[in-house]
Coordinates of C-alpha atoms in Angstrom, one line a residue:
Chain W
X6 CA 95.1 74.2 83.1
X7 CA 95.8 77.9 84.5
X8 CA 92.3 79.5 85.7
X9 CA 91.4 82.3 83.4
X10 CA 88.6 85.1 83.9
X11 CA 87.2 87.1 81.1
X12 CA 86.1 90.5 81.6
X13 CA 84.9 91.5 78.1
X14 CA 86.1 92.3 74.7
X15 CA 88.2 95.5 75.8
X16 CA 91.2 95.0 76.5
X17 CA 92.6 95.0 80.2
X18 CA 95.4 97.7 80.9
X19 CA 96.4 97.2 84.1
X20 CA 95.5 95.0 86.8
X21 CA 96.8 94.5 90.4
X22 CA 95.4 92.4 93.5
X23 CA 94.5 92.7 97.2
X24 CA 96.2 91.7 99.9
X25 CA 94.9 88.3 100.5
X26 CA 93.5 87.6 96.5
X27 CA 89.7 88.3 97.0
X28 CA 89.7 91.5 95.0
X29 CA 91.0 92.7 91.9
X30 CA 91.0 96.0 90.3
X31 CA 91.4 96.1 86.4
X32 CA 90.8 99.1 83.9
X33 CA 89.2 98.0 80.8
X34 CA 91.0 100.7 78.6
X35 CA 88.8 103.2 79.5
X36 CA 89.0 106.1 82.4
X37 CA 86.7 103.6 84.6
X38 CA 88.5 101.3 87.5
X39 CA 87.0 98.5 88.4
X40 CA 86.6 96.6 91.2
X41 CA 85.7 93.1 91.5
X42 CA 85.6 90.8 94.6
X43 CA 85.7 87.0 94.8
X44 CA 82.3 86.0 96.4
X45 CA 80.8 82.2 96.5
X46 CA 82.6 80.9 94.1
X47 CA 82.4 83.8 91.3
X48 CA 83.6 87.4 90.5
X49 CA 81.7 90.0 90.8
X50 CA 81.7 94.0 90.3
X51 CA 81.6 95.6 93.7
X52 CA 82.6 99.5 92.6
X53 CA 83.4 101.4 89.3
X54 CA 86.1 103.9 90.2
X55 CA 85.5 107.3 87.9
X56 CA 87.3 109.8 88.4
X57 CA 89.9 110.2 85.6
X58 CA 89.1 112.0 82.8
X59 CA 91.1 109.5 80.4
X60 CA 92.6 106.6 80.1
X61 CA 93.9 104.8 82.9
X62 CA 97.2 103.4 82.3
X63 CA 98.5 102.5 85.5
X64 CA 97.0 100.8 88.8
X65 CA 98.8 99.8 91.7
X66 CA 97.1 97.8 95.2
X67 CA 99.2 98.4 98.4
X68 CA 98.0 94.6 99.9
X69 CA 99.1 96.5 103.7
X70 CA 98.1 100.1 104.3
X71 CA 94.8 98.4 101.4
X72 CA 95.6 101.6 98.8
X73 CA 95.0 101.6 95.3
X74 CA 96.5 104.3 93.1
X75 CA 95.7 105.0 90.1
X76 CA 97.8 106.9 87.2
X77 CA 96.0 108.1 83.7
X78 CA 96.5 109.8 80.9
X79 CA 95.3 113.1 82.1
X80 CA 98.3 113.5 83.7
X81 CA 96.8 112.9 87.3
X82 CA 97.0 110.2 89.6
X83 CA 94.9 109.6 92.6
X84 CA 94.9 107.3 96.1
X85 CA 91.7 105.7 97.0
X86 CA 91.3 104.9 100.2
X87 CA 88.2 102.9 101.7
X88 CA 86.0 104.4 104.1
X89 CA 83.9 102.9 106.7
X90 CA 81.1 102.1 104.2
X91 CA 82.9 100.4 102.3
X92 CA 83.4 102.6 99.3
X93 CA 86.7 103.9 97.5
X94 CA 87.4 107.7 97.9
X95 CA 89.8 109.7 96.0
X96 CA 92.7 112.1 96.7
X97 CA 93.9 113.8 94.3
X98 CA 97.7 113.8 94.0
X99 CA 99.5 116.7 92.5
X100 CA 102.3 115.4 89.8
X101 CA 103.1 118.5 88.3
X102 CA 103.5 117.0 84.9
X103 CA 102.6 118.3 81.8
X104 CA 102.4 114.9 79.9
X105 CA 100.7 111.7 80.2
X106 CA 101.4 109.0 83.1
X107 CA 102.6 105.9 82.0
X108 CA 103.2 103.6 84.8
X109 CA 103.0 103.7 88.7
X110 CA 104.3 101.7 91.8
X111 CA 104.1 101.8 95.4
X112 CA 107.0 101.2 97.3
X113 CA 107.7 98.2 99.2
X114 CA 107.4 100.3 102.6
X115 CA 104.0 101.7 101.0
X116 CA 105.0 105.2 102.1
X117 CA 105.6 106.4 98.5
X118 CA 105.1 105.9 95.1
X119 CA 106.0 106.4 92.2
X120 CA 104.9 107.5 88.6
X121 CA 106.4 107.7 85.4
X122 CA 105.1 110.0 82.8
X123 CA 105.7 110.9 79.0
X124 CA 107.0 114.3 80.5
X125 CA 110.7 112.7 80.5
X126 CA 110.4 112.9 84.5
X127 CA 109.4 110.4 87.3
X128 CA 107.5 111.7 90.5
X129 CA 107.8 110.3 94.1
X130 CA 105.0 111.1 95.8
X131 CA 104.5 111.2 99.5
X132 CA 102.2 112.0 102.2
X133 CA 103.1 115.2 104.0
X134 CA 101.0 115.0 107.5
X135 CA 101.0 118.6 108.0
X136 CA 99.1 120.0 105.0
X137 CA 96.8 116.7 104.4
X138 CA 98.0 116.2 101.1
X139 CA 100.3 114.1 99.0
X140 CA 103.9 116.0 97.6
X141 CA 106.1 115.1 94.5
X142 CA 109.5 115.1 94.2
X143 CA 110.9 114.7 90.6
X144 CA 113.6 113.1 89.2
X145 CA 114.2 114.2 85.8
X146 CA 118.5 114.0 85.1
X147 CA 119.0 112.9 82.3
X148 CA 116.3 111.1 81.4
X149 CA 115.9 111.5 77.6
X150 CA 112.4 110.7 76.4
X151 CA 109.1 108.6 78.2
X152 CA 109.3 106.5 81.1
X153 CA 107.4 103.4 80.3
X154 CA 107.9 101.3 83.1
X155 CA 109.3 101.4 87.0
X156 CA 110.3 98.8 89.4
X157 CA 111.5 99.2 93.7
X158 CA 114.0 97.6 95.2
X159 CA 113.5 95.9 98.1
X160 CA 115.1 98.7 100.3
X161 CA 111.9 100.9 99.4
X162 CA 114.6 103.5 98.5
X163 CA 116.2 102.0 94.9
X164 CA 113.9 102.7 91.8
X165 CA 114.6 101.1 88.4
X166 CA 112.9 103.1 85.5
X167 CA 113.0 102.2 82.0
X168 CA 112.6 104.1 78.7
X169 CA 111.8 104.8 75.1
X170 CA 115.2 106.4 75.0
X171 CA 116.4 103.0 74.8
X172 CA 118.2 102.9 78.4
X173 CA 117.6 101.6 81.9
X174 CA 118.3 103.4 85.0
X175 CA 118.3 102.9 88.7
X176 CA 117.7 105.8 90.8
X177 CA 117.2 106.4 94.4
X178 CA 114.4 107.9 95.3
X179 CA 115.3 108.8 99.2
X180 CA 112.9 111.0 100.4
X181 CA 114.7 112.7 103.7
X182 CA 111.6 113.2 105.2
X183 CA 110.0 110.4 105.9
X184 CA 112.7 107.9 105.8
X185 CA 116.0 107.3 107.7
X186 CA 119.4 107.2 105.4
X187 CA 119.5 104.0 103.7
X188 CA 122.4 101.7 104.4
X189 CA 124.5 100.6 101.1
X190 CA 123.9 98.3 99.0
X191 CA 125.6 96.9 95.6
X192 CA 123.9 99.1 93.8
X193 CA 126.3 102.4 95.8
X194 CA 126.3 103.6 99.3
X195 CA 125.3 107.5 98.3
X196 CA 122.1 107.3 97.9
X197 CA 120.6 111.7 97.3
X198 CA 117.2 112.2 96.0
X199 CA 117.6 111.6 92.0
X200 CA 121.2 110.5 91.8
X201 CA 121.4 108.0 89.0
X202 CA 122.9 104.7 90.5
X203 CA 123.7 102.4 87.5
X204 CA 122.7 103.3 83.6
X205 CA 122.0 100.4 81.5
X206 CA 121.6 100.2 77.5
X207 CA 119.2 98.5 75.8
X208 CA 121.1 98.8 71.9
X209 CA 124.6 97.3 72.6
X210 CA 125.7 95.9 69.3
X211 CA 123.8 98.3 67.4
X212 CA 120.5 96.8 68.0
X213 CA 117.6 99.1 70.5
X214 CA 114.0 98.9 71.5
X215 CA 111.9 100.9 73.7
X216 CA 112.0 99.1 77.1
X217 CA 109.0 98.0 78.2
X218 CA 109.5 96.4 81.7
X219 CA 112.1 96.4 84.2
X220 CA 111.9 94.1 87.3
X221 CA 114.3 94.1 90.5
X222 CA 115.0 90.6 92.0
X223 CA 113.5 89.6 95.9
X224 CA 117.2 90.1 96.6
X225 CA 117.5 93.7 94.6
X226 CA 121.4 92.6 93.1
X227 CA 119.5 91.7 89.8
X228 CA 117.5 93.8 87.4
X229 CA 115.5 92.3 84.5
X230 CA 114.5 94.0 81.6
X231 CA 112.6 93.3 77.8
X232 CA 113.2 95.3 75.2
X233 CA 111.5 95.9 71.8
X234 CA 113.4 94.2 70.0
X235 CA 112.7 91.0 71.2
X236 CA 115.3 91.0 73.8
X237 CA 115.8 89.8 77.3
X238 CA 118.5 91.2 79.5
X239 CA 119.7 90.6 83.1
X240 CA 122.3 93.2 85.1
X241 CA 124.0 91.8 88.4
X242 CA 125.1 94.3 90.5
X243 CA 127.1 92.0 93.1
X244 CA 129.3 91.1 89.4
X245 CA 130.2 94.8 88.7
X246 CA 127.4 95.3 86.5
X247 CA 127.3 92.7 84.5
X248 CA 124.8 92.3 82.0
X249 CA 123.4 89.4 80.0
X250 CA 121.1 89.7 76.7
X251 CA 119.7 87.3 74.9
X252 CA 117.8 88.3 71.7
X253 CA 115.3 85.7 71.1
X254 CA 113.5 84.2 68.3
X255 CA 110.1 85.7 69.5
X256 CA 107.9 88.6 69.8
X257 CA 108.7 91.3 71.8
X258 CA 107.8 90.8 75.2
X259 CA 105.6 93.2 77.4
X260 CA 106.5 92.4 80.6
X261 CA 108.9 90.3 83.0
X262 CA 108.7 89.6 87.0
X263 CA 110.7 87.1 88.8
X264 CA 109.8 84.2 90.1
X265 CA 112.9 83.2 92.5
X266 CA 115.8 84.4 92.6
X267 CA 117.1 82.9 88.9
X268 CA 113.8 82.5 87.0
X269 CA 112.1 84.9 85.6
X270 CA 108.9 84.6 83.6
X271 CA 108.3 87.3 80.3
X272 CA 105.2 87.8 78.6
X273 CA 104.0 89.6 75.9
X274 CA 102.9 89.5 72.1
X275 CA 103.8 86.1 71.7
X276 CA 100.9 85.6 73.7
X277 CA 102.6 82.8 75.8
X278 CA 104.5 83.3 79.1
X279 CA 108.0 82.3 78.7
X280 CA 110.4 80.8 81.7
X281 CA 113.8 82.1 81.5
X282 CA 116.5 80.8 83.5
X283 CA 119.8 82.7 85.0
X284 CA 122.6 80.3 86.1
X285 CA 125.1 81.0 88.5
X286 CA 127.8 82.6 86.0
X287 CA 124.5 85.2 85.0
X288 CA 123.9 83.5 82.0
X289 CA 120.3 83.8 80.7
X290 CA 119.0 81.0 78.8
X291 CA 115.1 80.0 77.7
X292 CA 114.2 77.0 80.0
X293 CA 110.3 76.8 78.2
X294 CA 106.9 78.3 77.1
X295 CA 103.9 77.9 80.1
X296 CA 101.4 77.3 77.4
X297 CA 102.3 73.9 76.5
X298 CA 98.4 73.1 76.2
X299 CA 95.2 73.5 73.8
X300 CA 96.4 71.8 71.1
X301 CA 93.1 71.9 68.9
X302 CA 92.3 68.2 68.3
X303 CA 91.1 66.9 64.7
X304 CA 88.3 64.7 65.9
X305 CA 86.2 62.4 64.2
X306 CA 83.8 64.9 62.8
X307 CA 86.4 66.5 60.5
X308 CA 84.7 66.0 57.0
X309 CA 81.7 68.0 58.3
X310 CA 83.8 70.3 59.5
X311 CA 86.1 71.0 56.1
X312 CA 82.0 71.6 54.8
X313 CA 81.5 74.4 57.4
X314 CA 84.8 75.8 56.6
X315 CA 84.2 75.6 53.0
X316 CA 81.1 77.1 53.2
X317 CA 81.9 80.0 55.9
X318 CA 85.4 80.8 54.9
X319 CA 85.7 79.4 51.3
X320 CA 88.5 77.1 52.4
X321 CA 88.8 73.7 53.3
X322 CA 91.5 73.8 56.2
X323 CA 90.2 72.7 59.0
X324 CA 92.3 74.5 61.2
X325 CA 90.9 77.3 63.1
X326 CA 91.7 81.1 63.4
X327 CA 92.4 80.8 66.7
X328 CA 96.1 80.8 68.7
X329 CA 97.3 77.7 70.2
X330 CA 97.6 79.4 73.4
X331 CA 95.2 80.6 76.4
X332 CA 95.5 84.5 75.9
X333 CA 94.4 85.3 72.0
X334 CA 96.0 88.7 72.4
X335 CA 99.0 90.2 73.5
X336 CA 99.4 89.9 77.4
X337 CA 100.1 93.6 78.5
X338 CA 101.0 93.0 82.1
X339 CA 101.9 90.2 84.7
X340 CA 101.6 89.8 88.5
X341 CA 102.4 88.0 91.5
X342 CA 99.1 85.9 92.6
X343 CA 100.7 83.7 95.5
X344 CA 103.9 83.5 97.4
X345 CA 106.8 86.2 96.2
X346 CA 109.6 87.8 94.4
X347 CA 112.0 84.8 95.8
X348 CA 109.9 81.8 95.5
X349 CA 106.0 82.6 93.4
X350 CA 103.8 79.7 93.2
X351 CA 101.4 81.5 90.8
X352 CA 101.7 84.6 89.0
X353 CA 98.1 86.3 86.8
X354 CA 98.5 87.3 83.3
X355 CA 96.0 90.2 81.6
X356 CA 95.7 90.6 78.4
X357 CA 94.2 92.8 75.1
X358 CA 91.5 89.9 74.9
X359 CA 90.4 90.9 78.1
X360 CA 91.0 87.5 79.3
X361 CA 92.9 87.0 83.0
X362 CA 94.6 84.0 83.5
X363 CA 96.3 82.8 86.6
X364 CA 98.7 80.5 86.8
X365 CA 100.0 77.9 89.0
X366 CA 103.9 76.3 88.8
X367 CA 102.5 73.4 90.8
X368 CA 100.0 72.1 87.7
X369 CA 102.7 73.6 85.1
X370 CA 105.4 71.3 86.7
X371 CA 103.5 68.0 85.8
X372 CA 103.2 69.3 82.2
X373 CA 107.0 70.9 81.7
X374 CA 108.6 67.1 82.7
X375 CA 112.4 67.5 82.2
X376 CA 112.7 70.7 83.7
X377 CA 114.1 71.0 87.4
X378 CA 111.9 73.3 89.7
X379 CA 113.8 73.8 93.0
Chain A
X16 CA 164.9 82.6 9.1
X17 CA 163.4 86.3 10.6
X18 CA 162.8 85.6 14.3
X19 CA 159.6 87.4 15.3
X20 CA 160.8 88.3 18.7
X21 CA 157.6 89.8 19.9
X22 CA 155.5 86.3 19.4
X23 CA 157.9 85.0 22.1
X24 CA 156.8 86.7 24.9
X25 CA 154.0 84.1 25.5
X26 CA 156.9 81.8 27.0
X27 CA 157.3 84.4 29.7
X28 CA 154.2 83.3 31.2
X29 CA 153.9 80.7 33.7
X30 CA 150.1 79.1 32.8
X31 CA 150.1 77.6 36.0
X32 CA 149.4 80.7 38.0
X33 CA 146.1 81.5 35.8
X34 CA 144.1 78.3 37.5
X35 CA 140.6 78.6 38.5
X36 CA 141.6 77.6 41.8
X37 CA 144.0 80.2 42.9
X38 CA 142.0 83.1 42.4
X39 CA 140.0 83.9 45.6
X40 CA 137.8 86.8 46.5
X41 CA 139.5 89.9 47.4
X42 CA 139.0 89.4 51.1
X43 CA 141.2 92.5 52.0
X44 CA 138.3 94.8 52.3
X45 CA 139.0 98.8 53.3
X46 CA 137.9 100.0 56.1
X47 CA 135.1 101.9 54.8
X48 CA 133.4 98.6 53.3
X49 CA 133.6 96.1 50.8
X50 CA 133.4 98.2 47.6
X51 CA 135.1 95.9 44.9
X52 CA 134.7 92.0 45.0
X53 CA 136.4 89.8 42.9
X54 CA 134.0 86.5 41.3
X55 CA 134.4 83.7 39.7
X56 CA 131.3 82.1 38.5
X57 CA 132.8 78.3 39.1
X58 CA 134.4 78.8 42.5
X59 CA 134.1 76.1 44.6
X60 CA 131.0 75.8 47.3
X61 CA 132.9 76.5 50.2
X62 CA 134.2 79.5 49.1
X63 CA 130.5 80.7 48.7
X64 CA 129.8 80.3 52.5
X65 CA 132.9 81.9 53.5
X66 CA 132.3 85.0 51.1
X67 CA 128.8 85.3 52.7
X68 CA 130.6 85.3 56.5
X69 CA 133.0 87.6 55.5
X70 CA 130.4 90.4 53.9
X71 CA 128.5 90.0 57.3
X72 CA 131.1 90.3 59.2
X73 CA 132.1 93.5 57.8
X74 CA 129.0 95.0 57.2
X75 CA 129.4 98.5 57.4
X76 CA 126.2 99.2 60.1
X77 CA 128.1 101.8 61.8
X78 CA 129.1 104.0 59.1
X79 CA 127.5 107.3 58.1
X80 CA 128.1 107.2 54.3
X81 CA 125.0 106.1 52.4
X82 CA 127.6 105.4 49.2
X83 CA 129.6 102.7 51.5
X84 CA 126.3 101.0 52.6
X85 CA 124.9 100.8 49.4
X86 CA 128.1 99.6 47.7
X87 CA 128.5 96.9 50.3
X88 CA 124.6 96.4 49.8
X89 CA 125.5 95.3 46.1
X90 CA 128.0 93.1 47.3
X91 CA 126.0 91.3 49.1
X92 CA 123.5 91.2 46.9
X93 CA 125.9 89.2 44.4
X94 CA 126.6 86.7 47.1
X95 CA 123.0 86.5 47.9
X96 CA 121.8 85.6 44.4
X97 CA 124.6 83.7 43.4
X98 CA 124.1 81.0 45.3
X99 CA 122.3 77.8 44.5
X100 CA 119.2 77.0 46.1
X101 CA 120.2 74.1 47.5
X102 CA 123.2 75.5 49.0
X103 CA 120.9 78.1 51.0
X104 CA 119.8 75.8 54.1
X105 CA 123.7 74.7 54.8
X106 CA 124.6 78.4 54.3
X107 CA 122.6 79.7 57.3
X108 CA 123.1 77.2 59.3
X109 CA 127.1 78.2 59.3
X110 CA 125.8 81.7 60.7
X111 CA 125.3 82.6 64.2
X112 CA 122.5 84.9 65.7
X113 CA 124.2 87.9 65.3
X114 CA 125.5 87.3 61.6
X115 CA 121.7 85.8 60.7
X116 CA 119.9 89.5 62.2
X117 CA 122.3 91.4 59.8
X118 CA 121.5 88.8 56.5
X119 CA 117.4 89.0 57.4
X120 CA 118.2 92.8 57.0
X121 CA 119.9 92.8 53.7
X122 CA 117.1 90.7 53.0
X123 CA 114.7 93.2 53.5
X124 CA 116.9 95.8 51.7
X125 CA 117.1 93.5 48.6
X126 CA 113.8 93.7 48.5
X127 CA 112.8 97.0 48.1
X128 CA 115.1 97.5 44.9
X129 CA 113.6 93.9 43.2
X130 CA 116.0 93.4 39.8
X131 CA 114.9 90.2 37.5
X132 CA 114.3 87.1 39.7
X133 CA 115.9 88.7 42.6
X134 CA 112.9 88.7 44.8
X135 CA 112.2 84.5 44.8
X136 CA 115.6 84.3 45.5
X137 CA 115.4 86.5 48.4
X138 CA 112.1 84.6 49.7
X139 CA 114.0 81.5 49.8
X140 CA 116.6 82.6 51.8
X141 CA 113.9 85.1 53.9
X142 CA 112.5 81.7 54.9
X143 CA 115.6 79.4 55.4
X144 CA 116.4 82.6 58.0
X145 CA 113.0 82.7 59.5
X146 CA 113.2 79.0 60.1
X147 CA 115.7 79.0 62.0
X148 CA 115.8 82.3 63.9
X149 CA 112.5 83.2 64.3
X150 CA 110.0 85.8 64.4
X151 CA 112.8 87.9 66.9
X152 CA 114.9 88.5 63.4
X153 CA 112.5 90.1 61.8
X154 CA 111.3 92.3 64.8
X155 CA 115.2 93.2 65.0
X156 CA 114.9 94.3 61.3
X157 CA 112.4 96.8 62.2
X158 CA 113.5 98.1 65.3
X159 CA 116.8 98.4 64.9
X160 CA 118.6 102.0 64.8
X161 CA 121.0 101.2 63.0
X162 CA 120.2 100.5 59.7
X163 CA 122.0 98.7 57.2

């Protein structure tokens, strides 16, 4: 049974953890952040962040240097840092964007992050020493329409962005100033601020979709996206590009994070995180749904309950209005709880039913026989 | 006797050549689309399935012309409603994914021009389709830019 922690009716935007899983920042759709730390055995709320003026649509924990940023609709983003006392102070980062932030990531280094906005342009922002403040670069060529979601590579300079225009793009994001040249990769071995590295379409064969999550591998050669249209794609850079779609039989998916280096798990409107599976010729192929539980069972008592029914909802199915599965909402994002990118033993869900779920391969194992974990 | 030469042309004809079974759809279809289609109302079953792969497979998603998409739109339409209900399941299971996304969106299209009956027809084969490819189809149906 994964371990799930409600947090209200609104629904959670965005959530990311602390270094070592005792706190957890969420945004309950509103310009408020909050912060809640694992004490004796429950959750509590140790801060509200307010500072933006609206939505919050994008947080971001650094589990080293212990920053959070967040990005919001107001077309701001700030870093909280924690003072002595224990509270979170704000600094105000300048974007120069005239449109909304979607999305934001720190790097893997932690030096910089990034935002994607509705401006068509992503900003990398980093700390210059000299004036106390934090400076964006962007990278607008030739992004067409929103960024909705960004992923690093591990090499901290690498940036995967993907978009309503329908496309996925790897940039780098090599700040000269703080950074030394990065060596090459499969991905190219020139590597300027903003030079587009690989372009990837989501509507080969006619079909498209906004995308709405783009995730690099622990090794960086493979990028997983999902699309809109219910799709699930994987590119290989050490093939020459190659890419893999599959368009599934299920809702759209929200988001996607691997799990080791050829299973990914997606999530999204289907309410149910799905395992998919890459094989060594880059084939993608569904390998199950997490959510093989809560089955509702038709006990004894079922004559007084058709009565209930019948006289509540004029009907006398027994069967309830509720999902078969844990989240009873869409599940907008997904995170890595314990271990990492190459080999994740748990992973937290957050979803529109403000529920947080986290869960563990170990307990999903026993219930998913037939299925090799390695 | 008077020979009435012109009552002897019927001998000319070779009857054999007029059999049900020889005539076949027109399966040549021009490039633009399928715009004529030749029927017979007691062709064998087979030929039914294969006259539903070969309108998929040529659907004209990529063209510009409105006329060419709703020409081959009729066609389909005539497969679509043609065929029995029992022949429906066996039908889409010959498809593959690709071939079932484009048929769930001439569903679609057949419904919003209803003519008698056509719409029960249609929601059979909407949910012999559904069965089998999912909720994904329909999502495809929607979000698709390229229409058909």
């Amino acid at each position: 049974m994964p371990e799930s922690l409600s947090f209200g009716i609104d629904p959670i935007t965005a959530h990311a953890w602390n270094k070592d899983r005792t706190k957890l920042a969420i945004s309950p759709n509103s310009p408020e952040v909050h912060i809640y730390h694992f004490q004796r055995g429950e959750w509590k709320l140790e801060e509200v962040l307010k500072e933006h003026d609206l939505k919050v649509t994008g947080i971001d924990w650094a589990p080293n240097t212990n920053r959070i940023v967040t990005c919001s609709a107001d077309r701001n983003a700030y870093v909280w840092t924690q003072s002595e006392e224990k509270k979170w102070k704000p600094t105000l980062v300048l974007l120069r964007i005239n449109r909304a932030a979607t999305c934001v990531r720190w790097s893997p280094l932690e030096n910089k992050f990034a935002v994607g906005s509705g401006a068509r342009l992503i900003s990398v922002c980093y700390f210059e020493k000299e004036n106390d403040w934090w400076v964006s670069k962007h990278i607008k060529k030739p992004i067409r329409s929103t960024v909705t979601c960004l992923d690093w590579h591990p090499n901290d300079v690498l940036l995967a962005a993907g978009s309503t225009d329908f496309k996925v793009r790897v940039f780098s994001a090599y700040i000269k100033e703080i950074e030394e040249r990065p060596v090459s990769t499969s991905w190219g071995s020139k590597m300027p601020l903003g030079l587009m590295m690989a372009e990837f379409s989501n509507s080969t064969n006619g079909a498209g979709g906004w995308v709405h999550s783009v995730n690099f591998s622990s090794s960086g050669d493979r990028i997983a996206w999902v699309g809109h249209d219910s799709s699930i794609s994987v590119a290989d850079a050490s093939k020459g590009m190659a890419v893999c779609v599959i368009r599934t039989d299920f809702l759209p998916f929200l988001a996607c994070l691997w799990v080791s280096e050829n299973r990914l798990i997606a999530a999204g409107h289907g309410c149910c995180p799905m395992l998919f599976e890459v094989n060594e010729t880059g084939k993608v192929h569904f390998a199950g749904k997490l959510d093989a539980s809560l089955k509702k069972e038709t006990s004894g008592v079922s004559a007084m309950k058709k009565f209930q029914s019948l006289d509540r909802q004029a009907r006398t199915e027994t069967n309830d209005t509720s999902l078969g599965t844990l989240h009873q909402n869409a599940i907008t994002s997904v995170c890595l709880h314990t271990g990492n990118k190459a080999n994740a033993t748990k992973f937290s869900t957050a979803g529109v039913d403000g529920l947080l779920a986290i869960w563990d391969f170990n307990n999903l194992e026993s219930a998913m026989r037939g299925l090799k974990f390695n | 006797m008077a020979l009435n030469n012109s009552l002897l042309g019927w001998r000319r004809l070779v009857i054999d050549v007029y059999n049900d079974y020889n005539y076949y759809l027109d399966l040549a279809v021009p490039p633009g689309g399928p715009t004529t289609l030749v029927f017979f109302t007691n062709k064998p079953r087979k030929r039914n399935i294969e006259a539903l792969k070969t309108v998929l497979r040529n659907a004209p998603i990529s063209s510009r012309n409105q006329m060419v998409k709703d020409a081959a739109l009729n066609v389909v339409m005539q497969v679509l409603l043609s065929m029995k209900s029992s022949q429906i399941e066996e039908a889409v299971n010959a498809l593959d994914r690709d071939h079932l996304d484009i048929l769930m969106k001439y569903i679609y299209r057949g419904f919003e021009t209803p003519s008698e009956g056509s719409s029960g027809q249609l929601l059979a084969w909407h949910e012999k389709v559904h069965a089998v490819a999912g909720v994904g189809c329909i999502v495809r149906v929607l979000t698709d830019k390229k229409r058909v």
